[in-house]
Tab-separated table of C-alpha atoms in Angstrom:
chain	number	residue	atom	x	y	z
A	1	MET	CA	0.000	0.002	0.008
A	2	ILE	CA	1.435	3.364	-1.059
A	3	THR	CA	0.445	6.231	1.251
A	4	ILE	CA	0.050	9.698	-0.266
A	5	SER	CA	-0.787	13.022	1.336
A	6	ILE	CA	-2.010	15.934	-0.763
A	7	LEU	CA	-1.124	19.512	0.117
A	8	GLY	CA	-3.637	21.804	-1.546
A	9	SER	CA	-7.350	22.102	-2.187
A	10	GLY	CA	-7.652	23.690	-5.626
A	11	LYS	CA	-8.647	22.144	-8.944
A	12	VAL	CA	-5.594	19.902	-9.381
A	13	ALA	CA	-5.773	18.702	-5.732
A	14	HIS	CA	-9.498	18.048	-6.161
A	15	HIS	CA	-9.008	15.826	-9.217
A	16	LEU	CA	-6.005	14.044	-7.663
A	17	ILE	CA	-7.924	13.237	-4.503
A	18	LEU	CA	-10.877	11.857	-6.460
A	19	ASN	CA	-8.613	9.595	-8.484
A	20	ILE	CA	-6.511	8.408	-5.560
A	21	LEU	CA	-9.697	7.389	-3.754
A	22	GLU	CA	-10.551	5.110	-6.680
A	23	GLN	CA	-7.279	3.137	-6.416
A	24	ASP	CA	-6.959	-0.115	-4.474
A	25	ASN	CA	-3.241	0.023	-3.776
A	26	ILE	CA	-2.964	3.688	-2.893
A	27	ALA	CA	-4.170	5.142	0.394
A	28	LEU	CA	-4.947	8.808	0.772
A	29	GLN	CA	-3.292	9.670	4.079
A	30	GLN	CA	-4.133	13.319	4.700
A	31	VAL	CA	-5.164	16.464	2.858
A	32	TYR	CA	-3.758	19.815	3.902
A	33	ALA	CA	-6.263	22.574	3.076
A	34	ARG	CA	-6.210	26.144	4.351
A	35	THR	CA	-9.944	26.187	3.633
A	36	PRO	CA	-11.249	22.764	4.777
A	37	ASP	CA	-14.680	23.403	3.203
A	38	LYS	CA	-13.133	23.067	-0.248
A	39	VAL	CA	-12.388	19.357	0.295
A	40	SER	CA	-14.840	18.361	3.016
A	41	ASN	CA	-17.195	16.818	0.427
A	42	LEU	CA	-14.354	14.555	-0.779
A	43	VAL	CA	-12.604	13.210	2.351
A	44	SER	CA	-13.543	12.535	5.923
A	45	HIS	CA	-13.109	15.285	8.493
A	46	ASN	CA	-10.276	13.548	10.363
A	47	GLN	CA	-8.145	13.317	7.194
A	48	ILE	CA	-8.180	17.077	6.659
A	49	ILE	CA	-5.540	19.183	8.357
A	50	THR	CA	-5.265	22.958	8.321
A	51	ASN	CA	-1.727	23.128	9.663
A	52	ILE	CA	1.152	21.431	7.836
A	53	SER	CA	2.794	20.509	11.168
A	54	GLU	CA	-0.035	17.999	11.708
A	55	LEU	CA	1.186	15.844	8.769
A	56	LYS	CA	1.874	12.164	9.455
A	57	PRO	CA	4.633	10.339	7.577
A	58	ALA	CA	3.682	9.152	4.073
A	59	ASP	CA	5.451	7.562	1.108
A	60	LEU	CA	4.784	10.631	-1.011
A	61	PHE	CA	3.721	14.227	-0.428
A	62	ILE	CA	2.148	15.870	-3.476
A	63	ILE	CA	2.102	19.665	-3.339
A	64	ALA	CA	-0.752	21.003	-5.480
A	65	VAL	CA	-0.784	24.686	-4.595
A	66	SER	CA	-0.136	27.840	-6.626
A	67	ASP	CA	3.415	28.126	-7.993
A	68	ASP	CA	4.363	30.902	-5.603
A	69	ALA	CA	3.430	28.863	-2.522
A	70	ILE	CA	5.337	25.673	-3.408
A	71	GLU	CA	8.538	26.609	-1.614
A	72	GLU	CA	6.818	27.723	1.570
A	73	VAL	CA	4.564	24.656	1.737
A	74	SER	CA	7.451	22.348	0.959
A	75	ASN	CA	9.657	23.911	3.643
A	76	ALA	CA	6.913	23.386	6.233
A	77	ILE	CA	6.749	19.597	5.772
A	78	PRO	CA	8.092	18.358	9.115
A	79	PHE	CA	10.122	15.295	7.998
A	80	ALA	CA	13.757	14.932	7.043
A	81	ASN	CA	14.240	13.202	3.718
A	82	ALA	CA	10.530	12.941	2.837
A	83	PHE	CA	9.702	12.326	-0.833
A	84	ILE	CA	8.079	15.585	-1.957
A	85	VAL	CA	6.832	16.433	-5.458
A	86	HIS	CA	5.034	19.414	-6.899
A	87	THR	CA	2.487	19.519	-9.727
A	88	SER	CA	3.555	22.724	-11.463
A	89	GLY	CA	4.118	23.014	-15.188
A	90	THR	CA	6.571	25.835	-14.797
A	91	LYS	CA	8.503	25.580	-11.524
A	92	PRO	CA	11.778	23.632	-11.651
A	93	MET	CA	12.098	20.503	-9.518
A	94	ASP	CA	14.629	22.365	-7.371
A	95	SER	CA	12.002	24.725	-6.026
A	96	ILE	CA	11.602	21.942	-3.456
A	97	GLN	CA	14.582	22.539	-1.201
A	98	ASN	CA	14.198	20.843	2.159
A	99	THR	CA	14.793	17.252	0.986
A	100	ASN	CA	17.070	15.345	-1.354
A	101	ARG	CA	14.138	13.188	-2.456
A	102	LYS	CA	12.252	15.566	-4.732
A	103	GLY	CA	10.301	15.310	-7.928
A	104	VAL	CA	7.573	16.611	-10.217
A	105	PHE	CA	4.174	15.078	-10.897
A	106	TYR	CA	2.774	17.332	-13.608
A	107	MET	CA	-0.539	16.514	-15.225
A	108	LEU	CA	-0.756	18.183	-18.631
A	109	GLN	CA	-4.455	18.985	-18.733
A	110	THR	CA	-6.864	21.831	-18.160
A	111	PHE	CA	-8.931	21.324	-15.042
A	112	SER	CA	-12.224	22.886	-14.029
A	113	LEU	CA	-14.047	22.028	-10.828
A	114	ASP	CA	-17.333	21.628	-12.708
A	115	LYS	CA	-16.146	19.383	-15.528
A	116	GLU	CA	-15.107	15.732	-15.121
A	117	VAL	CA	-11.775	14.836	-16.724
A	118	ASP	CA	-10.841	11.345	-17.919
A	119	PHE	CA	-7.551	10.791	-16.021
A	120	SER	CA	-6.614	7.838	-18.231
A	121	GLU	CA	-6.102	10.246	-21.135
A	122	ILE	CA	-3.993	12.763	-19.233
A	123	PRO	CA	-0.249	12.860	-19.995
A	124	PHE	CA	1.692	12.609	-16.748
A	125	CYS	CA	5.087	14.324	-16.936
A	126	LEU	CA	7.352	12.841	-14.267
A	127	GLU	CA	10.725	13.824	-12.892
A	128	ALA	CA	12.571	12.761	-9.740
A	129	SER	CA	16.000	13.377	-8.227
A	130	ASN	CA	16.753	9.660	-7.874
A	131	VAL	CA	15.865	6.526	-9.786
A	132	GLU	CA	13.981	4.734	-7.011
A	133	ASP	CA	11.695	7.685	-6.375
A	134	PHE	CA	11.118	8.078	-10.127
A	135	LEU	CA	10.003	4.442	-10.249
A	136	LEU	CA	7.544	5.075	-7.390
A	137	LEU	CA	6.051	8.060	-9.261
A	138	GLU	CA	5.825	5.984	-12.418
A	139	LYS	CA	4.131	3.127	-10.491
A	140	ILE	CA	1.495	5.606	-9.266
A	141	ALA	CA	1.066	7.449	-12.565
A	142	ILE	CA	0.467	4.298	-14.630
A	143	LYS	CA	-2.437	3.457	-12.343
A	144	PHE	CA	-4.044	6.745	-13.392
A	145	SER	CA	-3.070	7.074	-17.044
A	146	GLU	CA	-1.823	5.333	-20.153
A	147	ARG	CA	0.324	8.337	-21.041
A	148	VAL	CA	3.302	8.563	-18.718
A	149	TYR	CA	6.407	10.482	-19.802
A	150	LYS	CA	9.823	11.154	-18.275
A	151	ILE	CA	10.245	14.909	-18.740
A	152	SER	CA	13.061	17.164	-17.533
A	153	SER	CA	12.385	20.535	-15.912
A	154	THR	CA	13.555	22.318	-19.093
A	155	GLN	CA	11.296	20.230	-21.320
A	156	ARG	CA	8.387	20.753	-18.937
A	157	GLN	CA	8.750	24.509	-19.173
A	158	ALA	CA	8.625	24.266	-22.979
A	159	ILE	CA	5.532	22.043	-22.770
A	160	HIS	CA	3.870	24.551	-20.478
A	161	LEU	CA	4.623	27.387	-22.893
A	162	ALA	CA	3.299	25.346	-25.835
A	163	ALA	CA	0.206	24.519	-23.752
A	164	VAL	CA	-0.504	28.234	-23.320
A	165	PHE	CA	-0.642	28.510	-27.133
A	166	VAL	CA	-2.731	25.398	-27.794
A	167	ASN	CA	-5.102	25.730	-24.820
A	168	ASN	CA	-5.252	29.190	-23.184
A	169	PHE	CA	-4.886	31.127	-26.423
A	170	THR	CA	-7.109	28.898	-28.579
A	171	ASN	CA	-9.782	29.085	-25.881
A	172	HIS	CA	-9.580	32.870	-25.964
A	173	LEU	CA	-9.982	32.878	-29.760
A	174	CYS	CA	-13.207	30.942	-29.166
A	175	THR	CA	-14.290	33.680	-26.744
A	176	LEU	CA	-13.715	36.216	-29.538
A	177	GLY	CA	-15.626	33.957	-31.957
A	178	GLU	CA	-18.531	33.848	-29.512
A	179	GLU	CA	-18.529	37.645	-29.289
A	180	ILE	CA	-18.700	37.921	-33.088
A	181	CYS	CA	-21.674	35.515	-33.110
A	182	LYS	CA	-23.505	37.418	-30.377
A	183	GLU	CA	-23.084	40.735	-32.167
A	184	ASN	CA	-24.779	39.189	-35.204
A	185	ASN	CA	-27.549	37.212	-33.478
A	186	VAL	CA	-26.043	33.884	-34.419
A	187	PRO	CA	-26.112	31.048	-31.844
A	188	PHE	CA	-22.521	30.151	-30.835
A	189	ASP	CA	-23.607	26.482	-30.882
A	190	ILE	CA	-23.351	26.588	-34.653
A	191	LEU	CA	-19.533	26.777	-34.305
A	192	LYS	CA	-19.111	23.903	-31.870
A	193	PRO	CA	-18.843	21.056	-34.407
A	194	LEU	CA	-16.161	23.084	-36.213
A	195	ILE	CA	-14.242	23.622	-32.964
A	196	LEU	CA	-14.356	19.882	-32.197
A	197	GLU	CA	-13.335	18.917	-35.739
A	198	THR	CA	-10.400	21.342	-35.571
A	199	ALA	CA	-9.086	19.428	-32.557
A	200	HIS	CA	-9.873	15.994	-34.020
A	201	LYS	CA	-8.130	16.833	-37.294
A	202	ILE	CA	-4.881	17.391	-35.417
A	203	GLU	CA	-5.086	13.810	-34.140
A	204	VAL	CA	-4.406	12.587	-37.689
A	205	LEU	CA	-2.798	15.530	-39.506
A	206	ALA	CA	0.075	17.786	-38.426
A	207	PRO	CA	-1.472	21.200	-37.693
A	208	LYS	CA	0.615	22.758	-40.459
A	209	ASP	CA	-0.973	20.356	-42.977
A	210	ALA	CA	-4.454	20.933	-41.515
A	211	GLN	CA	-4.301	24.699	-42.091
A	212	THR	CA	-7.141	26.110	-44.195
A	213	GLY	CA	-8.692	29.545	-44.623
A	214	PRO	CA	-8.104	32.868	-46.379
A	215	ALA	CA	-4.635	33.490	-44.867
A	216	ILE	CA	-3.028	30.285	-46.156
A	217	ARG	CA	-4.848	30.641	-49.501
A	218	GLY	CA	-3.625	34.241	-49.770
A	219	ASP	CA	-7.202	35.367	-50.398
A	220	GLN	CA	-6.682	39.089	-49.824
A	221	SER	CA	-10.227	40.132	-50.773
A	222	ILE	CA	-11.725	38.020	-47.970
A	223	ILE	CA	-9.014	39.121	-45.535
A	224	ASP	CA	-9.861	42.773	-46.361
A	225	ARG	CA	-13.586	42.154	-45.944
A	226	HIS	CA	-13.007	40.475	-42.560
A	227	LEU	CA	-10.801	43.328	-41.345
A	228	ASN	CA	-13.489	45.786	-42.424
A	229	ALA	CA	-16.139	43.891	-40.510
A	230	LEU	CA	-14.120	43.934	-37.258
A	231	ASN	CA	-14.870	47.063	-35.226
A	232	ASP	CA	-13.008	45.934	-32.096
A	233	PRO	CA	-9.388	47.155	-32.498
A	234	ILE	CA	-7.839	44.261	-30.587
A	235	LYS	CA	-9.723	41.644	-32.635
A	236	LYS	CA	-8.505	43.426	-35.777
A	237	GLU	CA	-4.906	43.407	-34.498
A	238	ILE	CA	-5.127	39.698	-33.650
A	239	TYR	CA	-6.601	38.952	-37.092
A	240	GLN	CA	-3.743	40.816	-38.818
A	241	LEU	CA	-0.967	39.317	-36.706
A	242	ILE	CA	-2.071	35.666	-36.953
A	243	THR	CA	-2.732	36.085	-40.681
A	244	LYS	CA	0.846	37.395	-41.051
A	245	SER	CA	2.153	34.472	-38.980
A	246	ILE	CA	0.248	31.877	-41.073
A	247	GLN	CA	1.597	33.467	-44.284
A	248	SER	CA	5.178	33.509	-42.947
A	249	LYS	CA	5.330	29.700	-42.644
B	1	MET	CA	-36.555	11.776	-56.590
B	2	ILE	CA	-34.607	15.053	-56.308
B	3	THR	CA	-31.991	15.523	-59.005
B	4	ILE	CA	-28.856	17.488	-58.157
B	5	SER	CA	-25.883	18.464	-60.255
B	6	ILE	CA	-22.621	19.559	-58.673
B	7	LEU	CA	-20.392	22.160	-60.263
B	8	GLY	CA	-16.907	21.833	-58.848
B	9	SER	CA	-14.367	19.151	-57.947
B	10	GLY	CA	-12.612	20.431	-54.844
B	11	LYS	CA	-12.893	19.374	-51.228
B	12	VAL	CA	-16.475	20.588	-50.683
B	13	ALA	CA	-17.674	19.082	-53.956
B	14	HIS	CA	-15.915	15.823	-53.117
B	15	HIS	CA	-17.662	15.462	-49.733
B	16	LEU	CA	-21.046	16.543	-51.194
B	17	ILE	CA	-20.837	13.978	-53.978
B	18	LEU	CA	-19.961	11.191	-51.532
B	19	ASN	CA	-22.931	12.058	-49.340
B	20	ILE	CA	-25.438	12.490	-52.171
B	21	LEU	CA	-24.498	9.040	-53.475
B	22	GLU	CA	-25.502	7.577	-50.103
B	23	GLN	CA	-29.060	8.982	-50.253
B	24	ASP	CA	-32.014	6.984	-51.574
B	25	ASN	CA	-34.210	9.894	-52.650
B	26	ILE	CA	-31.569	12.092	-54.202
B	27	ALA	CA	-30.007	11.380	-57.574
B	28	LEU	CA	-26.670	12.813	-58.578
B	29	GLN	CA	-27.292	14.011	-62.122
B	30	GLN	CA	-23.943	15.356	-63.320
B	31	VAL	CA	-20.673	16.712	-62.023
B	32	TYR	CA	-18.948	19.550	-63.801
B	33	ALA	CA	-15.188	19.327	-63.290
B	34	ARG	CA	-12.500	21.190	-65.198
B	35	THR	CA	-10.145	18.379	-64.181
B	36	PRO	CA	-12.198	15.148	-64.551
B	37	ASP	CA	-9.486	13.081	-62.837
B	38	LYS	CA	-10.347	14.741	-59.509
B	39	VAL	CA	-13.778	13.093	-59.428
B	40	SER	CA	-13.340	10.054	-61.685
B	41	ASN	CA	-12.936	7.773	-58.667
B	42	LEU	CA	-16.296	8.931	-57.290
B	43	VAL	CA	-18.720	8.983	-60.231
B	44	SER	CA	-19.030	7.200	-63.541
B	45	HIS	CA	-17.352	8.641	-66.625
B	46	ASN	CA	-20.618	9.578	-68.352
B	47	GLN	CA	-21.777	11.713	-65.409
B	48	ILE	CA	-18.735	13.956	-65.595
B	49	ILE	CA	-18.826	16.987	-67.908
B	50	THR	CA	-15.997	19.367	-68.589
B	51	ASN	CA	-18.102	22.036	-70.252
B	52	ILE	CA	-21.002	23.675	-68.407
B	53	SER	CA	-23.042	23.817	-71.623
B	54	GLU	CA	-23.386	20.035	-71.429
B	55	LEU	CA	-25.537	20.301	-68.284
B	56	LYS	CA	-28.945	18.593	-68.320
B	57	PRO	CA	-31.869	20.067	-66.369
B	58	ALA	CA	-31.884	19.285	-62.633
B	59	ASP	CA	-33.926	20.285	-59.584
B	60	LEU	CA	-30.878	21.936	-58.034
B	61	PHE	CA	-27.460	23.074	-59.175
B	62	ILE	CA	-24.895	23.335	-56.384
B	63	ILE	CA	-21.883	25.468	-57.205
B	64	ALA	CA	-18.904	24.361	-55.113
B	65	VAL	CA	-16.046	26.310	-56.670
B	66	SER	CA	-13.718	29.011	-55.327
B	67	ASP	CA	-15.490	32.227	-54.363
B	68	ASP	CA	-14.089	34.185	-57.289
B	69	ALA	CA	-15.458	31.706	-59.847
B	70	ILE	CA	-19.047	31.528	-58.545
B	71	GLU	CA	-20.416	34.263	-60.763
B	72	GLU	CA	-18.800	32.985	-63.940
B	73	VAL	CA	-19.882	29.378	-63.334
B	74	SER	CA	-23.391	30.474	-62.402
B	75	ASN	CA	-23.734	32.629	-65.531
B	76	ALA	CA	-22.765	29.680	-67.716
B	77	ILE	CA	-25.636	27.430	-66.527
B	78	PRO	CA	-27.757	27.175	-69.704
B	79	PHE	CA	-31.268	27.222	-68.214
B	80	ALA	CA	-33.671	30.096	-67.521
B	81	ASN	CA	-35.004	30.033	-63.988
B	82	ALA	CA	-32.874	27.156	-62.740
B	83	PHE	CA	-32.517	26.802	-58.956
B	84	ILE	CA	-28.844	27.602	-58.299
B	85	VAL	CA	-27.083	27.739	-54.956
B	86	HIS	CA	-23.483	28.283	-53.954
B	87	THR	CA	-21.612	26.860	-50.982
B	88	SER	CA	-19.519	29.862	-49.975
B	89	GLY	CA	-19.272	31.158	-46.427
B	90	THR	CA	-18.535	34.673	-47.538
B	91	LYS	CA	-20.239	35.447	-50.876
B	92	PRO	CA	-23.746	36.945	-50.683
B	93	MET	CA	-26.618	35.013	-52.192
B	94	ASP	CA	-26.862	37.701	-54.885
B	95	SER	CA	-23.538	36.751	-56.397
B	96	ILE	CA	-25.763	34.355	-58.357
B	97	GLN	CA	-27.296	36.650	-60.939
B	98	ASN	CA	-28.748	34.724	-63.890
B	99	THR	CA	-31.833	33.357	-62.133
B	100	ASN	CA	-34.509	34.469	-59.690
B	101	ARG	CA	-34.334	31.115	-57.914
B	102	LYS	CA	-31.110	31.389	-55.993
B	103	GLY	CA	-29.801	30.297	-52.615
B	104	VAL	CA	-26.915	29.306	-50.406
B	105	PHE	CA	-26.038	25.838	-49.146
B	106	TYR	CA	-23.138	26.501	-46.771
B	107	MET	CA	-21.635	23.718	-44.736
B	108	LEU	CA	-19.856	25.110	-41.712
B	109	GLN	CA	-17.007	22.650	-41.406
B	110	THR	CA	-13.341	22.290	-42.296
B	111	PHE	CA	-12.796	19.767	-45.061
B	112	SER	CA	-9.690	17.868	-46.060
B	113	LEU	CA	-9.572	15.360	-48.871
B	114	ASP	CA	-7.738	12.853	-46.671
B	115	LYS	CA	-9.961	13.007	-43.582
B	116	GLU	CA	-13.525	11.667	-43.389
B	117	VAL	CA	-16.071	14.085	-41.936
B	118	ASP	CA	-19.305	13.036	-40.235
B	119	PHE	CA	-21.896	14.938	-42.280
B	120	SER	CA	-24.578	14.390	-39.654
B	121	GLU	CA	-22.707	16.725	-37.293
B	122	ILE	CA	-22.159	19.518	-39.827
B	123	PRO	CA	-24.247	22.676	-39.425
B	124	PHE	CA	-25.930	23.498	-42.742
B	125	CYS	CA	-26.600	27.213	-43.184
B	126	LEU	CA	-29.387	27.673	-45.716
B	127	GLU	CA	-30.773	30.675	-47.533
B	128	ALA	CA	-33.028	30.968	-50.580
B	129	SER	CA	-34.735	33.752	-52.490
B	130	ASN	CA	-38.176	32.113	-52.214
B	131	VAL	CA	-39.946	29.932	-49.667
B	132	GLU	CA	-40.524	26.874	-51.880
B	133	ASP	CA	-36.879	26.674	-52.844
B	134	PHE	CA	-35.868	27.153	-49.216
B	135	LEU	CA	-38.034	24.157	-48.301
B	136	LEU	CA	-36.335	22.071	-50.990
B	137	LEU	CA	-32.904	22.959	-49.594
B	138	GLU	CA	-34.095	22.124	-46.114
B	139	LYS	CA	-35.509	18.779	-47.285
B	140	ILE	CA	-32.102	17.905	-48.725
B	141	ALA	CA	-30.057	19.231	-45.792
B	142	ILE	CA	-32.001	17.305	-43.146
B	143	LYS	CA	-31.132	14.093	-44.970
B	144	PHE	CA	-27.469	14.918	-44.404
B	145	SER	CA	-27.446	16.561	-40.997
B	146	GLU	CA	-29.271	17.101	-37.722
B	147	ARG	CA	-28.095	20.712	-37.613
B	148	VAL	CA	-29.919	22.782	-40.203
B	149	TYR	CA	-30.137	26.572	-39.771
B	150	LYS	CA	-31.815	29.384	-41.701
B	151	ILE	CA	-29.059	31.981	-41.976
B	152	SER	CA	-29.067	35.293	-43.844
B	153	SER	CA	-26.142	36.428	-46.007
B	154	THR	CA	-25.131	38.967	-43.321
B	155	GLN	CA	-25.221	36.351	-40.544
B	156	ARG	CA	-23.280	33.924	-42.713
B	157	GLN	CA	-20.508	36.430	-43.224
B	158	ALA	CA	-20.275	36.895	-39.438
B	159	ILE	CA	-20.176	33.104	-38.964
B	160	HIS	CA	-17.416	32.800	-41.508
B	161	LEU	CA	-15.404	35.489	-39.728
B	162	ALA	CA	-15.928	33.799	-36.353
B	163	ALA	CA	-14.940	30.472	-37.958
B	164	VAL	CA	-11.614	31.984	-39.005
B	165	PHE	CA	-10.947	32.737	-35.318
B	166	VAL	CA	-12.100	29.386	-33.913
B	167	ASN	CA	-10.687	27.178	-36.653
B	168	ASN	CA	-7.999	28.750	-38.868
B	169	PHE	CA	-6.402	30.759	-36.082
B	170	THR	CA	-6.619	28.110	-33.365
B	171	ASN	CA	-5.108	25.591	-35.774
B	172	HIS	CA	-2.241	27.947	-36.429
B	173	LEU	CA	-1.624	28.340	-32.677
B	174	CYS	CA	-1.293	24.539	-32.604
B	175	THR	CA	1.317	24.808	-35.373
B	176	LEU	CA	3.245	27.250	-33.168
B	177	GLY	CA	2.833	24.862	-30.179
B	178	GLU	CA	4.261	22.061	-32.303
B	179	GLU	CA	7.253	24.209	-33.220
B	180	ILE	CA	7.964	24.927	-29.536
B	181	CYS	CA	7.798	21.177	-28.806
B	182	LYS	CA	10.170	20.312	-31.649
B	183	GLU	CA	12.725	22.907	-30.534
B	184	ASN	CA	12.785	21.222	-27.128
B	185	ASN	CA	12.719	17.551	-28.197
B	186	VAL	CA	9.253	17.022	-26.804
B	187	PRO	CA	6.820	14.845	-28.811
B	188	PHE	CA	3.845	16.988	-29.939
B	189	ASP	CA	1.600	13.999	-29.132
B	190	ILE	CA	1.870	14.974	-25.463
B	191	LEU	CA	-0.311	18.052	-26.187
B	192	LYS	CA	-3.066	16.254	-28.113
B	193	PRO	CA	-5.256	15.290	-25.134
B	194	LEU	CA	-5.106	18.933	-23.986
B	195	ILE	CA	-6.105	20.173	-27.438
B	196	LEU	CA	-9.069	17.779	-27.514
B	197	GLU	CA	-10.137	18.681	-23.957
B	198	THR	CA	-9.992	22.395	-24.824
B	199	ALA	CA	-12.585	21.761	-27.545
B	200	HIS	CA	-14.711	19.426	-25.429
B	201	LYS	CA	-14.764	21.895	-22.533
B	202	ILE	CA	-16.456	24.453	-24.760
B	203	GLU	CA	-19.288	21.981	-25.331
B	204	VAL	CA	-20.346	22.484	-21.701
B	205	LEU	CA	-18.794	25.791	-20.607
B	206	ALA	CA	-18.835	29.179	-22.332
B	207	PRO	CA	-15.258	29.789	-23.537
B	208	LYS	CA	-15.021	32.850	-21.311
B	209	ASP	CA	-15.753	30.641	-18.283
B	210	ALA	CA	-13.357	27.955	-19.490
B	211	GLN	CA	-10.398	30.368	-19.635
B	212	THR	CA	-7.361	29.313	-17.577
B	213	GLY	CA	-3.650	30.151	-17.629
B	214	PRO	CA	-1.207	32.861	-16.572
B	215	ALA	CA	-2.948	35.718	-18.501
B	216	ILE	CA	-6.335	35.370	-16.809
B	217	ARG	CA	-4.672	34.744	-13.412
B	218	GLY	CA	-2.512	37.837	-13.930
B	219	ASP	CA	0.602	35.752	-13.188
B	220	GLN	CA	3.184	38.210	-14.504
B	221	SER	CA	6.237	36.195	-13.423
B	222	ILE	CA	5.193	33.274	-15.640
B	223	ILE	CA	4.237	35.612	-18.476
B	224	ASP	CA	7.718	37.204	-18.287
B	225	ARG	CA	9.414	33.808	-18.216
B	226	HIS	CA	7.409	32.680	-21.266
B	227	LEU	CA	8.236	35.849	-23.174
B	228	ASN	CA	11.912	35.362	-22.329
B	229	ALA	CA	11.803	31.787	-23.604
B	230	LEU	CA	10.332	32.829	-26.976
B	231	ASN	CA	13.076	33.666	-29.485
B	232	ASP	CA	10.792	33.910	-32.508
B	233	PRO	CA	9.635	37.580	-32.681
B	234	ILE	CA	6.214	36.776	-34.185
B	235	LYS	CA	5.473	34.154	-31.491
B	236	LYS	CA	6.446	36.722	-28.860
B	237	GLU	CA	4.151	39.333	-30.455
B	238	ILE	CA	1.228	36.842	-30.578
B	239	TYR	CA	1.851	35.885	-26.937
B	240	GLN	CA	1.780	39.544	-25.856
B	241	LEU	CA	-1.281	40.494	-27.902
B	242	ILE	CA	-3.491	37.558	-26.888
B	243	THR	CA	-2.421	37.978	-23.250
B	244	LYS	CA	-3.492	41.604	-23.470
B	245	SER	CA	-6.784	40.606	-25.068
B	246	ILE	CA	-7.511	37.979	-22.355
B	247	GLN	CA	-6.763	40.540	-19.650
B	248	SER	CA	-9.012	43.170	-21.283
B	249	LYS	CA	-12.152	41.008	-20.883
C-alpha cells in the first residue's frame, strides 16, 4: 500500500484526491487545506488538516498549490528526507529545497471544478531526483493514465509554454468567436462542431498540414472584408498578426 | 426523386458527392469538373462533364467552386429560372445573378480530402430567395445533417469570420505549439489530449468561463518567463497580444 498526502485544495488537488480514492493500492493519508470546506465533500473530516505541522509520515507528499506557494509549503513539511513532489508546469524541480528526495508530478491537462476529466487520457510528466523515487512516481502514474512520460524541468517549461498557445490562447480565440456571433444574433452552438473537428483533425494531420482559410490561400479580398467587418481594434490586430504568422510559414 | 448536379471538384464538392451518393431519394445528375481526374474515382465517366453547356436540367445546381469563380460558373448554366445555390461562407446570395431562384447551401465545417467528416454533425446554413426553394434545400439538408439553420447572407458572413478565429487561427496556434515542442525535443503528441479537452470543454462551458492560464490569473512572473523563452519575434508578439486581449475582458 502506497500512502500519499495531498497539500492543496484547488482544482488539481481536487481531481487528484478523487482519483486516488478510486485506487486499491494507494491510500490517501491526509489532505492539507487552508480552507477545509473546499475538500470536506471529498474526504472525511479527520483526514483534513489545516496546519502542515499535523502531517503524518507518508510515502509521497504531493504539493498542489499555486506556484508561488510551493517553496513555503514544501519547507513546512516536518520530516527529514521525505519524498516531496510538486504539480507545477513551470517551476523547476529544485523549487523543493528541504529534501534530497524531490520530484515533479505534472498533469498536462486543463482542469475545471465543474467538468469531469478522464484521467486515463492525461499525460503525466514525471521527474525525480533519484531513480527509485522516479520508479515510485511511475508506479502511481500508470495506475491513473496510459500516457506517462519522463520529462526534464527544461522540457516541462517548454511544454507549459506550448500549452498556453494550444489551450489558453485557442480558448480565448473561441471567446472572440462567440462575441462575433452574439453581435450578429447567431447562436454560438453553430460553431461547436467546427471547434471539435479542428481538434480531431490534429489527431491525424500535423497542424501545419491541416491549415485552411483565407490566410493560407492568400485570399486578400476576404481578408480585407473580414478586417473591415471587425470594429473591435484588438480583434482586428489579432486577425492581422495571426494572418501574417500563417503566411510567414 | 430530387436531381442534383454539382459544379466543382474540390474538397467541398468531393464530400457533397460522396454524401449524395449515399441517399435513396436524391440522384446525382452530373458533375462539372475542369479536371475530370479529380472526381473520376467517385462517379461514372458519363456523369462527368468538362463544359457547363453540357448540363442537363436538374432540380438543383450546387456550385462548389472558389468564391471568385461563382459568378462565372453560375452565368454559364444554360437554363432560364434554374434553382442555383453556392456553398460559400462569404459570398452573398446575390452573387448568383442569372436566375430568380437562388440560394446558399453553406456547410460550416473544415474539409480535407484525406480526412472523413461526419456529415450528420455539420451545421448546414441555408438561404433561398423564395420559400418553396428554401423548403427544398431544407428537405435535402435534413437528410445529411441534424443541424440545419436558416441563416441570412449577413449572418453567414459573421459566422465565416468567427470560424476563422475558432478554426484557422486556433489551428495555427497549434502549429506554433508544435514548433515549440520540436525545438525542445518534446513529442507533440503529449499536447493532443489537452487540445481535444480544450474543444470538449467548450461543449459544456462558455469559452469565457473555461479560460485558464497565466494571463487570466494575472501571473506576470510566468508571463515574463514565457516571453523570455520565446526567441521567434512573431510568437512573442502573438503571446503579448493575446495575453493583453484575455486581460481586457
